Short mmCIF file of C-alpha atoms in Angstrom, two decimals:
data_model
loop_
_atom_site.label_atom_id
_atom_site.label_comp_id
_atom_site.label_asym_id
_atom_site.label_seq_id
_atom_site.Cartn_x
_atom_site.Cartn_y
_atom_site.Cartn_z
CA UNK L 1 -101.83 52.65 -7.96
CA UNK L 2 -102.63 51.20 -4.56
CA UNK L 3 -99.90 51.88 -1.87
CA UNK L 4 -98.46 48.37 -0.84
CA UNK L 5 -96.60 47.14 2.18
CA UNK L 6 -93.03 44.92 1.78
CA UNK L 7 -91.33 41.94 3.55
CA UNK L 8 -94.62 40.81 5.17
CA UNK L 9 -94.36 37.38 3.45
CA UNK L 10 -92.80 35.36 6.24
CA UNK L 11 -95.36 36.22 8.79
CA UNK L 12 -98.38 35.52 6.30
CA UNK L 13 -96.94 32.16 6.03
CA UNK L 14 -96.44 31.17 9.75
CA UNK L 15 -100.14 32.66 10.16
CA UNK L 16 -101.10 30.18 7.40
CA UNK L 17 -99.26 27.21 8.81
CA UNK L 18 -101.00 28.12 11.83
CA UNK L 19 -104.61 28.47 10.76
CA UNK L 20 -103.67 24.80 8.99
CA UNK L 21 -104.76 26.17 5.53
CA UNK L 22 -103.05 25.48 2.05
CA UNK L 23 -102.30 28.33 -0.32
CA UNK L 24 -104.82 27.53 -2.49
CA UNK L 25 -107.40 27.55 0.41
CA UNK L 26 -106.38 30.85 1.60
CA UNK L 27 -105.80 32.32 -1.81
CA UNK L 28 -109.74 31.74 -2.95
CA UNK L 29 -110.57 33.08 0.76
CA UNK L 30 -108.63 36.26 -0.26
CA UNK L 31 -109.85 36.32 -3.80
CA UNK L 32 -106.40 36.30 -5.11
CA UNK L 33 -104.50 33.77 -7.40
CA UNK L 34 -102.31 31.07 -5.71
CA UNK L 35 -99.63 32.38 -7.56
CA UNK L 36 -100.09 35.91 -6.38
CA UNK L 37 -99.93 34.00 -2.65
CA UNK L 38 -97.15 32.43 -3.50
CA UNK L 39 -95.37 35.37 -4.34
CA UNK L 40 -96.52 37.50 -1.41
CA UNK L 41 -95.26 34.78 1.17
CA UNK L 42 -91.68 34.70 -0.54
CA UNK L 43 -91.31 38.60 -0.14
CA UNK L 44 -91.58 38.54 -4.23
CA UNK L 45 -94.68 40.67 -4.33
CA UNK L 46 -95.73 43.16 -1.65
CA UNK L 47 -99.11 43.31 -0.23
CA UNK L 48 -101.45 45.82 -1.68
CA UNK L 49 -103.54 47.97 0.78
CA UNK L 50 -106.57 46.15 -0.82
CA UNK L 51 -105.79 42.87 -0.14
CA UNK L 52 -104.05 43.79 3.18
CA UNK L 53 -107.21 43.63 5.36
CA UNK L 54 -109.10 40.85 3.85
CA UNK L 55 -105.70 38.62 3.64
CA UNK L 56 -105.08 39.58 7.80
CA UNK L 57 -109.00 38.99 8.38
CA UNK L 58 -108.46 35.28 6.93
CA UNK L 59 -105.41 34.81 9.12
CA UNK L 60 -107.27 35.66 11.94
CA UNK L 61 -105.30 39.18 12.73
CA UNK L 62 -107.34 41.38 14.86
CA UNK L 63 -108.37 44.37 13.02
CA UNK L 64 -106.15 46.30 15.59
CA UNK L 65 -103.17 44.76 15.21
CA UNK L 66 -103.02 45.43 11.27
CA UNK L 67 -101.38 48.74 11.23
CA UNK L 68 -99.17 47.80 14.06
CA UNK L 69 -97.71 45.15 12.07
CA UNK L 70 -97.64 47.28 9.24
CA UNK L 71 -95.64 49.89 10.34
CA UNK L 72 -92.01 47.95 10.62
CA UNK L 73 -92.83 48.01 6.65
CA UNK L 74 -93.99 51.62 5.81
CA UNK L 75 -90.47 53.60 5.00
CA UNK L 76 -90.73 55.62 8.26
CA UNK L 77 -88.19 58.88 8.03
CA UNK L 78 -85.17 58.88 10.01
CA UNK L 79 -84.83 61.56 12.83
CA UNK L 80 -82.34 64.56 12.15
CA UNK L 81 -80.18 63.36 15.18
CA UNK L 82 -80.11 60.14 16.59
CA UNK L 83 -80.36 61.12 20.46
CA UNK L 84 -84.14 62.61 21.92
CA UNK L 85 -84.25 66.37 22.28
CA UNK L 86 -85.27 68.16 25.73
CA UNK L 87 -88.65 68.51 24.49
CA UNK L 88 -88.90 64.96 23.63
CA UNK L 89 -87.12 63.91 27.16
CA UNK L 90 -89.89 66.11 28.73
CA UNK L 91 -92.67 64.38 27.19
CA UNK L 92 -90.89 60.91 28.28
CA UNK L 93 -90.15 61.75 31.93
CA UNK L 94 -93.96 63.00 32.21
CA UNK L 95 -95.45 59.60 31.83
CA UNK L 96 -96.17 58.08 35.06
CA UNK L 97 -95.42 54.26 34.23
CA UNK L 98 -92.72 52.81 32.50
CA UNK L 99 -91.71 54.07 28.94
CA UNK L 100 -88.62 54.13 26.61
CA UNK L 101 -88.12 55.81 23.43
CA UNK L 102 -87.42 53.02 20.28
CA UNK L 103 -85.90 53.32 17.22
CA UNK L 104 -88.33 52.18 14.35
CA UNK L 105 -85.40 50.87 12.17
CA UNK L 106 -82.83 49.26 14.55
CA UNK L 107 -85.34 47.95 17.31
CA UNK L 108 -82.76 49.63 19.90
CA UNK L 109 -83.37 51.87 23.20
CA UNK L 110 -82.71 55.74 22.70
CA UNK L 111 -84.40 56.80 26.00
CA UNK L 112 -86.18 55.46 29.13
CA UNK L 113 -87.70 57.42 31.98
CA UNK L 114 -87.43 56.94 35.26
CA UNK L 115 -90.41 54.52 35.98
CA UNK L 116 -88.41 52.25 32.99
CA UNK L 117 -85.33 52.66 34.97
CA UNK L 118 -87.05 51.30 37.87
CA UNK L 119 -89.38 48.65 36.54
CA UNK L 120 -86.98 47.55 34.17
CA UNK L 121 -83.47 47.35 35.47
CA UNK L 122 -80.97 46.91 32.64
CA UNK L 123 -83.03 48.02 29.70
CA UNK L 124 -80.97 51.09 28.86
CA UNK L 125 -80.19 53.06 25.50
CA UNK L 126 -78.46 51.39 22.74
CA UNK L 127 -80.00 47.88 23.66
CA UNK L 128 -83.28 46.28 22.46
CA UNK L 129 -86.01 44.58 24.28
CA UNK L 130 -85.46 41.09 22.67
CA UNK L 131 -81.68 41.72 23.80
CA UNK L 132 -82.51 42.77 27.34
CA UNK L 133 -85.15 39.92 27.54
CA UNK L 134 -82.62 37.10 26.32
CA UNK L 135 -79.08 38.30 28.03
CA UNK L 136 -80.11 40.38 31.48
CA UNK L 137 -80.80 38.06 34.31
CA UNK L 138 -82.91 41.24 35.96
CA UNK L 139 -85.09 40.67 32.92
CA UNK L 140 -86.23 37.04 34.23
CA UNK L 141 -86.80 38.57 37.89
CA UNK L 142 -89.45 41.37 36.93
CA UNK L 143 -91.23 39.57 34.17
CA UNK L 144 -93.52 37.09 35.71
CA UNK L 145 -94.01 35.39 32.54
CA UNK L 146 -90.51 35.41 30.98
CA UNK L 147 -90.57 32.30 28.71
CA UNK L 148 -94.07 33.42 27.08
CA UNK L 149 -92.87 37.16 26.73
CA UNK L 150 -89.23 36.07 25.40
CA UNK L 151 -90.54 33.73 23.22
CA UNK L 152 -92.91 36.23 21.88
CA UNK L 153 -90.13 38.55 21.07
CA UNK L 154 -87.93 36.51 19.51
CA UNK L 155 -90.87 35.22 17.38
CA UNK L 156 -91.88 38.74 16.16
CA UNK L 157 -88.02 39.39 15.22
CA UNK L 158 -88.11 36.35 13.35
CA UNK L 159 -91.13 36.50 11.19
CA UNK L 160 -91.80 40.50 11.03
CA UNK L 161 -88.43 42.60 11.43
CA UNK L 162 -85.90 40.61 9.50
CA UNK L 163 -87.61 41.52 6.62
CA UNK L 164 -87.27 45.26 7.45
CA UNK L 165 -84.39 45.51 9.43
CA UNK L 166 -80.59 45.41 7.30
CA UNK L 167 -78.37 42.60 8.08
CA UNK L 168 -75.68 44.91 9.78
CA UNK L 169 -78.55 45.97 12.08
CA UNK L 170 -80.69 42.69 12.62
CA UNK L 171 -77.11 40.42 13.12
CA UNK L 172 -75.51 41.90 15.89
CA UNK L 173 -78.66 41.35 17.98
CA UNK L 174 -79.39 37.95 16.90
CA UNK L 175 -75.36 37.19 17.72
CA UNK L 176 -76.26 38.55 21.27
CA UNK L 177 -79.38 37.08 21.79
CA UNK L 178 -77.50 33.23 20.87
CA UNK L 179 -75.86 33.70 24.34
CA UNK L 180 -79.11 33.06 25.87
CA UNK L 181 -79.31 28.84 26.24
CA UNK L 182 -83.16 29.21 25.29
CA UNK L 183 -82.15 31.28 21.85
CA UNK L 184 -82.04 28.27 19.64
CA UNK L 185 -85.15 26.52 20.48
CA UNK L 186 -87.17 30.13 20.88
CA UNK L 187 -85.94 30.90 17.27
CA UNK L 188 -86.54 27.61 15.87
CA UNK L 189 -90.29 26.93 16.88
CA UNK L 190 -93.44 29.23 17.34
CA UNK L 191 -94.91 30.22 20.64
CA UNK L 192 -97.98 28.09 22.14
CA UNK L 193 -100.00 31.63 21.05
CA UNK L 194 -98.21 32.87 18.26
CA UNK L 195 -100.41 35.76 17.72
CA UNK L 196 -99.14 38.99 19.01
CA UNK L 197 -99.58 39.36 22.64
CA UNK L 198 -101.15 42.60 24.77
CA UNK L 199 -99.65 41.82 28.48
CA UNK L 200 -96.70 40.63 30.43
CA UNK L 201 -96.59 40.18 33.81
CA UNK L 202 -94.34 42.52 35.67
CA UNK L 203 -92.81 42.27 39.15
CA UNK L 204 -91.79 45.55 40.82
CA UNK L 205 -88.21 44.87 41.97
CA UNK L 206 -88.19 47.01 44.63
CA UNK L 207 -91.64 45.87 46.27
CA UNK L 208 -92.41 42.35 44.39
CA UNK L 209 -95.63 43.80 43.90
CA UNK L 210 -96.80 41.59 40.74
CA UNK L 211 -99.28 43.32 38.40
CA UNK L 212 -100.47 42.20 34.62
CA UNK L 213 -99.29 44.93 32.46
CA UNK L 214 -100.46 46.25 29.08
CA UNK L 215 -98.12 46.35 26.24
CA UNK L 216 -98.45 49.71 24.10
CA UNK L 217 -96.48 51.32 21.25
CA UNK L 218 -97.11 54.19 19.31
CA UNK L 219 -95.72 56.15 16.57
CA UNK L 220 -94.25 59.54 17.29
CA UNK L 221 -95.39 62.07 15.16
CA UNK L 222 -93.89 65.46 16.71
CA UNK L 223 -91.49 67.32 17.10
CA UNK L 224 -90.04 64.65 14.99
CA UNK L 225 -90.39 60.74 13.65
CA UNK L 226 -88.87 57.67 13.36
CA UNK L 227 -89.55 55.97 17.00
CA UNK L 228 -91.80 54.40 18.86
CA UNK L 229 -93.19 55.25 22.54
CA UNK L 230 -93.03 51.85 23.92
CA UNK L 231 -94.69 51.69 27.33
CA UNK L 232 -96.57 49.36 30.03
CA UNK L 233 -99.48 50.30 31.99
CA UNK L 234 -101.64 48.51 34.62
CA UNK L 235 -104.39 46.14 33.44
CA UNK L 236 -107.27 47.58 35.48
CA UNK L 237 -110.12 45.42 37.35
CA UNK L 238 -112.71 46.68 35.40
CA UNK L 239 -110.69 45.89 32.09
CA UNK L 240 -111.32 42.18 32.63
CA UNK L 241 -114.18 41.91 34.92
CA UNK L 242 -117.53 40.51 32.82
CA UNK L 243 -119.91 43.05 31.47
CA UNK L 244 -123.20 42.89 33.65
#
């Protein structure tokens, strides 16, 4: 039997609505029945790997984003201990740009490197990126496109993470974020561009220099799994220059 991914129904439904497709139209494009698609959108049926790629392709999801979005729902093992060991901390501190370890199941930061402690003040172990964005005033000073970034993280929490998070994990994050005056609006609306975003504008808190940064996340494999390595890296001028 083909391996399957669960709890992506909310994301599928949201993206279908963004694409202005009916269930019947999308089902025909993918080659499945309307009843199957309906069950997927209600999280009553997992998405088989054989259906996943054509379904997301029909929805306009870039191929390189599929694995990242489905990783939340793949049942990654929990680390044997809740804090990074010396080897893992050494690897994190060796990264020159802002980086942190993020617990796959709780979204919470478990460690941040020196660059992150300077560039992202307040993003400390025990908090989550979305909580930091929504409730720490310092995030608004160092994220130049704060509205876009915050709305994107809230949207991701709502349509992607909730299906993979237990209520006792997601509940405290949501309650903390409710303190932000923008929370209800962001929670109840889609971003202007609801696709996962790749970059944000970072303003260095000490120099005031503004720079576009890539957002990248890796699944940690060795010595232990169960965390993401989340990091920012500068967008080079050559990355956006037209090919010639």
